Amino acid sequence: MARKAYSLFDRSILLPAIRASFIKLNPVYLARNPVIFVTLVGAVVTTVELIFASMRGKPVGFPMQISIWLWFTVLFANFAEAMAEGRGKAQADTLRKARTRTMANLLQSNGATKTVAAESLRKDNVVIVKAGEVIPADGEVIEGAASVDESAITGESAPVIRESGGDRSAVTGGTRVLSDRITIRVTANPGESFMDHMINLVEGAKRQKTPNEIALTILLASLTILFIIVVTTLKPFGLYAHTLFSITVLVALLVCLIPTTIGGLLSAIGIAGIDRLVQHNVLAMSGRAVEAAGDVDVLLLDKTGTITLGNRQAVEFLPAPGVTVQELADAAQLASLADETPEGRSIVVLAKQFGIRERELHDFEKAEFIPFTAKTRMSGVNINGSQYRKGASDAVSEFVGAALPEMVQACVQDIAQKGATPLVVANDRKVMGAIHLKDIVKGGLQDRFERFRAMGIRTVMITGDNRLTAEAIAREAGVDDFLAEAKPEDKLALIRREQALGHLVAMTGDGTNDAPALAQADVGVAMNTGTQAAKEAGNMVDLDSNPTKLIEVVEIGKQLLMTRGALTTFSVANDVAKFFAIIPAMLMYTFPQISPLNIMRLATPHSAILSAVIFNAVIIVALIPLALKGIKFRALSAAEILRRNLLIYGLGGLIIPFIGIKLIDMIIRAVGLA
Amino acid sequence: MHAMGWIQLAVFTVVLLAVTKPLGLYLVRVLDPEGRTYLEPVLKPVERLVYTCIGAERTREQDWKGYAASVIVFSLIGALFTYALLRLQQFLPLNPQHFGAVSPDLSFNTASSFTTNTNWQNYGGETTMSYLSQMVALASHNFFSAAIGISVAAALVRGIARQKTKLLGNFWVDLTRVCLYLLLPICLVYAVFLVSQGAIQNFKPYATAHVVDPYSVQIPEKTAGKTAMVKKEIATQSIAMGPVASQEAIKDLGTNGGGFMNANSAHPYENPTPLSNFIEMLSIVAIGSGLTYYLGRMVGNQKHGWSLWSAMFILFLAGVMICWWSESRGNPRLTALGVSSHQGNMEGKEARFGVFNSALFATVTTDTSCGAVNSMFDSYLPIGGLVPLFNMHMGCNVFGGVGSGLYGMLIFVVLAIFLAGLMIGRTPEYLGKKLESYDVKVSVLAILIPSALALGFTALACVTKWGLAGRGNFGPHGFSEILYAFTSCINNNGSAFAGLNGNTPPYNTTLGLTMLVGRYFVMVPVLALAGNLAQKKAVPVSSGSMPVSGVTFTLLIIGTLVIIGALTFFPAVSLGPIVEHFLMVNSTKLF
């Protein structure tokens, strides 16, 4: 799936969203959202009132306009939600297209295979998939290895290797085997597969309200009840003052006062948050996980792949006495030619800097390459009667049959102390010198960690390296803490320890042995290349399998919460201006002396009330882009963020409606609506 | 707005600031069952005796339900006791004026009123209550209700400060210690001081004084079913007596507000001198102010305590200024007739206190839930009268009633953090405690039910015969009287707009119910909140945590209190003081 960030007003989303806005008028559906439900009831009441008024031959211009705008308020709120859902649906549709009817080669107990429809597969069935076939269901490779095209789910066209055993055994239904043949044990029943799950998620079909959304909904509903009481009691207060407030006006006041802005946008903000994650190729298993990501204050980052580039690079040649750097570089390169690992390649590249470039191909005709084995812990080449080797210092020492020269020994120790890896190169019985292999820390991380620190988030690096190495890398990367010589169970213990102190922990993992830690962490991001167990334990899956993504995940979580808070504050602050627009208007007929209270100088009572109602409706639409995109995320301390956002959305929420209502009033007058 | 006023305001502020920390520190000791005070040698045996009487097993720490149940049981017993005493007043001693039994509805109203720290008085003290009723039935509640408020506030603060426990302290211990170590000693000194200023303290029957200049009045007299005006010569005047000073001290210190005399602190026997006036105002806000320091100390964030203090102080200052400004301008209608506005609007104010000290007292008494008055709000200009109403609409949480001010304020803090706290990119947390559905539910409950009841009863009174009959004025001013009465009762303030005659069965009943709901439908949710917060684990505070101090936070709290607390009542208020103001300014109407 090529994940596309849909432009806000893409026609393919806009039109269905408009249709959905009307379908969502169903009161059963709207009851989930108490604020908008009350608005709907208000719209119905004013409409009924309007019908009675017209039957009695009363003027209907004003009540009709109020009524229309109340309906629009509900529709706009529905539209906001439909827009957010529409963007998810568009992603889901692309996913669905990728899913074709597939057949599966079911392995039967007698060892024969039988061709069945993929939908008939059940958990624990075993199937065989050959090159060119589509994997029929989620499963685990139990035999063989194959390259698999997973672009259908990751959008990444480069094939990946899937093999039995180890941490790359999980396969996803709907992806295609490109080479070889693998035997797969099915791990998901139809309808429960990863792809189904993913479609449901991005579509928001089974969206549950998150705990914070529930709490906020309770608060918004309570404010709504409070304002219902305020407005209801206004009727008898009016009777006391010999002022007859019409139902239409009271409903208009009510709808303006209840928090329709956040009520209308709340679910859109939540859906958009999950959608933003999807655009980053991360699938959150629940909205709750996204929220938790915002709360996280400890990040456990695996050294390899997250903090370092994942492989060591040669940075220096340290020749033995009587050997020139060129000679060492030459020997090192020869010894590494057969080494396809990134480390080996980096030695070849570094040697090139010493002018060792042009090698005659015929030199190698008789070359015998010695690959690296766990037993010899060396690799190299036998060429023209010479044996070139490179490897761990003790292995090379054994190879030459003597202790390393004192100076080389010193270099080796020095390199190890710096947290790097030393390799020793030998030519026949002669030790040529040492190679300094260094972990390369990814660029820009230090800055990022610095900003995290400002936000009160602690970064902890996890590595299997020894303390010395770990400390050096931790210092270079700028993480706050590190856990060296970490075994998987240490990770779990660390998470428990941090959680006991009240911290919320996020981590990434891919292996089966990561699964307990992933499950324990508040946010566990499993790599898509990881095992099925890891994916099930985590509450998010990163389709790109890029552990650095954890940082973005946290930022998206925070952005989601910030957006929700900003629009809530804005919505509540709006009430002040609405009071000043509507209350003077309501009293103007009985008490014309109250006109100075009409501080916005709105033209007439009708235009004032209508302007407030229109503002209240239009602001929902105006804020849809903000709700979907999220407010600007800044990595600052909480105090600073609060000050900034309170200024923009709190103070802004106080002032903007004054301006907006005044402008609408002027337009209404100009057009002659009231 | 003259220089003397500014100086007094400055002095008042400085002295208030000065007493806040020592009082806060003292409260820390008082509210710690093991806390040691200087009074220990004298009072510890008394404290032990109390515990022996109630049973040592009752002094173990309680969870929120246990605490709440104790509060309610104790309050209920107290209320029934007071009701009985008032009903049987004529048979009991210390009744030199031979006052008869108090009517059932008034007894209910009064029992509710004093039990809930409201001290709304639908009676004139010196014409209704025997000395025994004043001292035993009423003054005892002045101590107990104040101590209950402080205890519940302490329970909430413990809930915030503690982690992973259900226990909030013990109500009986808190109650005993607050009475013994805090209220009684201060009141003892305070009462002596008041006597030194000229307040009375005796059990004498009322004195009769001969007026210097006899005069005659027309009074209506019913003869043979007809009412006729009869001329009556006035040559003597009854001078009420009684144990006033002792009651006055706790009336202010415990933010009770129920005066011994009908005229409350405007009466020279209750509030004789400018100095006594100053000390009375100070004593009304002192404990509320000290409790903010107590909060800061207990949660280990003194800046948080001071930020709440600042928010309260800013709102207090705004109230004083507006009220003072309004009253010092004088009545524009009278000015138009050529009356000098030099003195400001002096109707209903004591000449001894003048405009500034009346405005300051009015703000102090309604910012807190005291309700004592030294001037009559009914006679304030509309904007001047709006200030006390607005203060109460904020929940009497500015310094607030003893204890109730702090816990009322903390409810708004929870709501403010819940509404705006998300903006920092975390789910809302207060001092490391995550605020979740349950916390929100109980917090809004504490605001929703009282507001609903106050508005509902006001609406009912507005459209019923009994409701309208109680008014002393018509038009918006009459509406203000009704609205004020229910607002005052729901917030357990007890000050009256005067003017309203509430001593009728329907008003006695509705106002009595309002007071009970305003007290216990806040206290129970507050304790539930405390219980829930106590169970939570605190997230360690970092630069990513919600800031609970500083200018931003202070403004956030003010904004929440004004927008959610007070502006909810804007539509109602606009039909009262606001309309009245514009009618007064823009037409010639007066009410």
PDB file of N, CA, C and O in Angstrom, chain A residues 5 64 154 162 170 195 203 252 327 344 352 361 423 431 468 509 512 514 537 547 575 629 631 655:
ATOM      1  N   ALA A   5      -0.675  10.667   1.992  1.00  0.00           N
ATOM      2  CA  ALA A   5      -1.280  11.639   2.891  1.00  0.00           C
ATOM      3  C   ALA A   5      -2.306  12.390   2.068  1.00  0.00           C
ATOM      4  O   ALA A   5      -1.962  13.163   1.186  1.00  0.00           O
ATOM      5  N   MET A  64     -36.836  30.163  11.276  1.00  0.00           N
ATOM      6  CA  MET A  64     -36.421  29.230  10.233  1.00  0.00           C
ATOM      7  C   MET A  64     -34.906  29.258  10.080  1.00  0.00           C
ATOM      8  O   MET A  64     -34.260  28.218   9.982  1.00  0.00           O
ATOM      9  N   THR A 154       3.509  -2.833   3.703  1.00  0.00           N
ATOM     10  CA  THR A 154       4.476  -1.827   4.151  1.00  0.00           C
ATOM     11  C   THR A 154       4.673  -0.705   3.150  1.00  0.00           C
ATOM     12  O   THR A 154       5.148   0.364   3.498  1.00  0.00           O
ATOM     13  N   ARG A 162      12.161 -14.195   4.993  1.00  0.00           N
ATOM     14  CA  ARG A 162      11.390 -14.818   6.067  1.00  0.00           C
ATOM     15  C   ARG A 162      11.893 -16.240   6.210  1.00  0.00           C
ATOM     16  O   ARG A 162      11.973 -16.961   5.221  1.00  0.00           O
ATOM     17  N   ALA A 170       7.692 -14.533  11.086  1.00  0.00           N
ATOM     18  CA  ALA A 170       6.275 -14.218  10.889  1.00  0.00           C
ATOM     19  C   ALA A 170       6.001 -13.804   9.455  1.00  0.00           C
ATOM     20  O   ALA A 170       6.746 -13.025   8.866  1.00  0.00           O
ATOM     21  N   MET A 195      -4.164  -8.383   8.339  1.00  0.00           N
ATOM     22  CA  MET A 195      -4.709  -7.499   7.310  1.00  0.00           C
ATOM     23  C   MET A 195      -6.125  -7.052   7.687  1.00  0.00           C
ATOM     24  O   MET A 195      -6.457  -5.875   7.548  1.00  0.00           O
ATOM     25  N   GLU A 203      -9.956   2.032   9.266  1.00  0.00           N
ATOM     26  CA  GLU A 203     -11.310   2.426   8.900  1.00  0.00           C
ATOM     27  C   GLU A 203     -12.044   2.985  10.123  1.00  0.00           C
ATOM     28  O   GLU A 203     -13.029   3.696  10.004  1.00  0.00           O
ATOM     29  N   ALA A 252     -31.434  28.287  20.921  1.00  0.00           N
ATOM     30  CA  ALA A 252     -30.252  28.901  20.305  1.00  0.00           C
ATOM     31  C   ALA A 252     -29.198  29.188  21.374  1.00  0.00           C
ATOM     32  O   ALA A 252     -28.011  28.890  21.200  1.00  0.00           O
ATOM     33  N   GLU A 327      50.383  -0.825   3.941  1.00  0.00           N
ATOM     34  CA  GLU A 327      50.510  -2.283   3.949  1.00  0.00           C
ATOM     35  C   GLU A 327      49.377  -2.911   4.760  1.00  0.00           C
ATOM     36  O   GLU A 327      48.764  -3.896   4.362  1.00  0.00           O
ATOM     37  N   GLY A 344      32.661  -5.710   7.155  1.00  0.00           N
ATOM     38  CA  GLY A 344      33.656  -6.064   6.159  1.00  0.00           C
ATOM     39  C   GLY A 344      33.693  -5.038   5.037  1.00  0.00           C
ATOM     40  O   GLY A 344      34.756  -4.566   4.631  1.00  0.00           O
ATOM     41  N   LYS A 352      40.230   1.984   0.757  1.00  0.00           N
ATOM     42  CA  LYS A 352      40.290   2.743  -0.506  1.00  0.00           C
ATOM     43  C   LYS A 352      40.895   4.127  -0.287  1.00  0.00           C
ATOM     44  O   LYS A 352      41.517   4.694  -1.155  1.00  0.00           O
ATOM     45  N   LEU A 361      42.018  -8.135 -11.611  1.00  0.00           N
ATOM     46  CA  LEU A 361      41.103  -9.240 -11.330  1.00  0.00           C
ATOM     47  C   LEU A 361      41.790 -10.609 -11.370  1.00  0.00           C
ATOM     48  O   LEU A 361      41.488 -11.501 -10.612  1.00  0.00           O
ATOM     49  N   LEU A 423      39.794  -5.243  15.716  1.00  0.00           N
ATOM     50  CA  LEU A 423      40.063  -6.454  14.929  1.00  0.00           C
ATOM     51  C   LEU A 423      41.566  -6.456  14.654  1.00  0.00           C
ATOM     52  O   LEU A 423      42.181  -5.396  14.540  1.00  0.00           O
ATOM     53  N   VAL A 431      51.785 -10.345  12.280  1.00  0.00           N
ATOM     54  CA  VAL A 431      50.671  -9.480  12.680  1.00  0.00           C
ATOM     55  C   VAL A 431      50.880  -8.110  12.040  1.00  0.00           C
ATOM     56  O   VAL A 431      51.925  -7.482  12.223  1.00  0.00           O
ATOM     57  N   LEU A 468      31.525  -0.823  29.280  1.00  0.00           N
ATOM     58  CA  LEU A 468      32.452   0.172  28.754  1.00  0.00           C
ATOM     59  C   LEU A 468      31.980   0.694  27.404  1.00  0.00           C
ATOM     60  O   LEU A 468      31.836   1.897  27.169  1.00  0.00           O
ATOM     61  N   GLY A 509      10.599  -3.741  19.917  1.00  0.00           N
ATOM     62  CA  GLY A 509      11.181  -5.071  20.011  1.00  0.00           C
ATOM     63  C   GLY A 509      10.756  -5.885  18.821  1.00  0.00           C
ATOM     64  O   GLY A 509       9.793  -5.553  18.139  1.00  0.00           O
ATOM     65  N   THR A 512      10.975 -12.986  19.704  1.00  0.00           N
ATOM     66  CA  THR A 512      10.030 -13.655  20.587  1.00  0.00           C
ATOM     67  C   THR A 512      10.396 -13.399  22.038  1.00  0.00           C
ATOM     68  O   THR A 512       9.533 -13.220  22.899  1.00  0.00           O
ATOM     69  N   ASP A 514      11.471 -10.784  23.196  1.00  0.00           N
ATOM     70  CA  ASP A 514      11.053  -9.420  23.553  1.00  0.00           C
ATOM     71  C   ASP A 514       9.592  -9.386  23.976  1.00  0.00           C
ATOM     72  O   ASP A 514       9.132  -8.399  24.535  1.00  0.00           O
ATOM     73  N   ALA A 537       2.258  -9.249  21.243  1.00  0.00           N
ATOM     74  CA  ALA A 537       2.503  -8.705  22.577  1.00  0.00           C
ATOM     75  C   ALA A 537       2.457  -7.177  22.580  1.00  0.00           C
ATOM     76  O   ALA A 537       2.007  -6.553  23.538  1.00  0.00           O
ATOM     77  N   PRO A 547      13.196   1.066  14.306  1.00  0.00           N
ATOM     78  CA  PRO A 547      13.023   1.300  15.747  1.00  0.00           C
ATOM     79  C   PRO A 547      13.061   2.782  16.139  1.00  0.00           C
ATOM     80  O   PRO A 547      12.508   3.161  17.172  1.00  0.00           O
ATOM     81  N   ASP A 575     -17.568  30.592  25.144  1.00  0.00           N
ATOM     82  CA  ASP A 575     -18.844  30.903  25.781  1.00  0.00           C
ATOM     83  C   ASP A 575     -18.960  32.361  26.200  1.00  0.00           C
ATOM     84  O   ASP A 575     -20.040  32.935  26.176  1.00  0.00           O
ATOM     85  N   LYS A 629      -5.279  17.622  11.165  1.00  0.00           N
ATOM     86  CA  LYS A 629      -3.816  17.721  11.062  1.00  0.00           C
ATOM     87  C   LYS A 629      -3.162  17.729  12.430  1.00  0.00           C
ATOM     88  O   LYS A 629      -2.003  17.393  12.573  1.00  0.00           O
ATOM     89  N   ILE A 631      -2.564  20.122  16.123  1.00  0.00           N
ATOM     90  CA  ILE A 631      -1.922  21.416  16.319  1.00  0.00           C
ATOM     91  C   ILE A 631      -0.420  21.221  16.241  1.00  0.00           C
ATOM     92  O   ILE A 631       0.087  20.123  16.371  1.00  0.00           O
ATOM     93  N   ILE A 655     -11.202  35.745  22.439  1.00  0.00           N
ATOM     94  CA  ILE A 655     -11.264  36.914  21.556  1.00  0.00           C
ATOM     95  C   ILE A 655     -11.897  36.601  20.201  1.00  0.00           C
ATOM     96  O   ILE A 655     -12.744  37.353  19.713  1.00  0.00           O
TER      97      ILE A 655
END
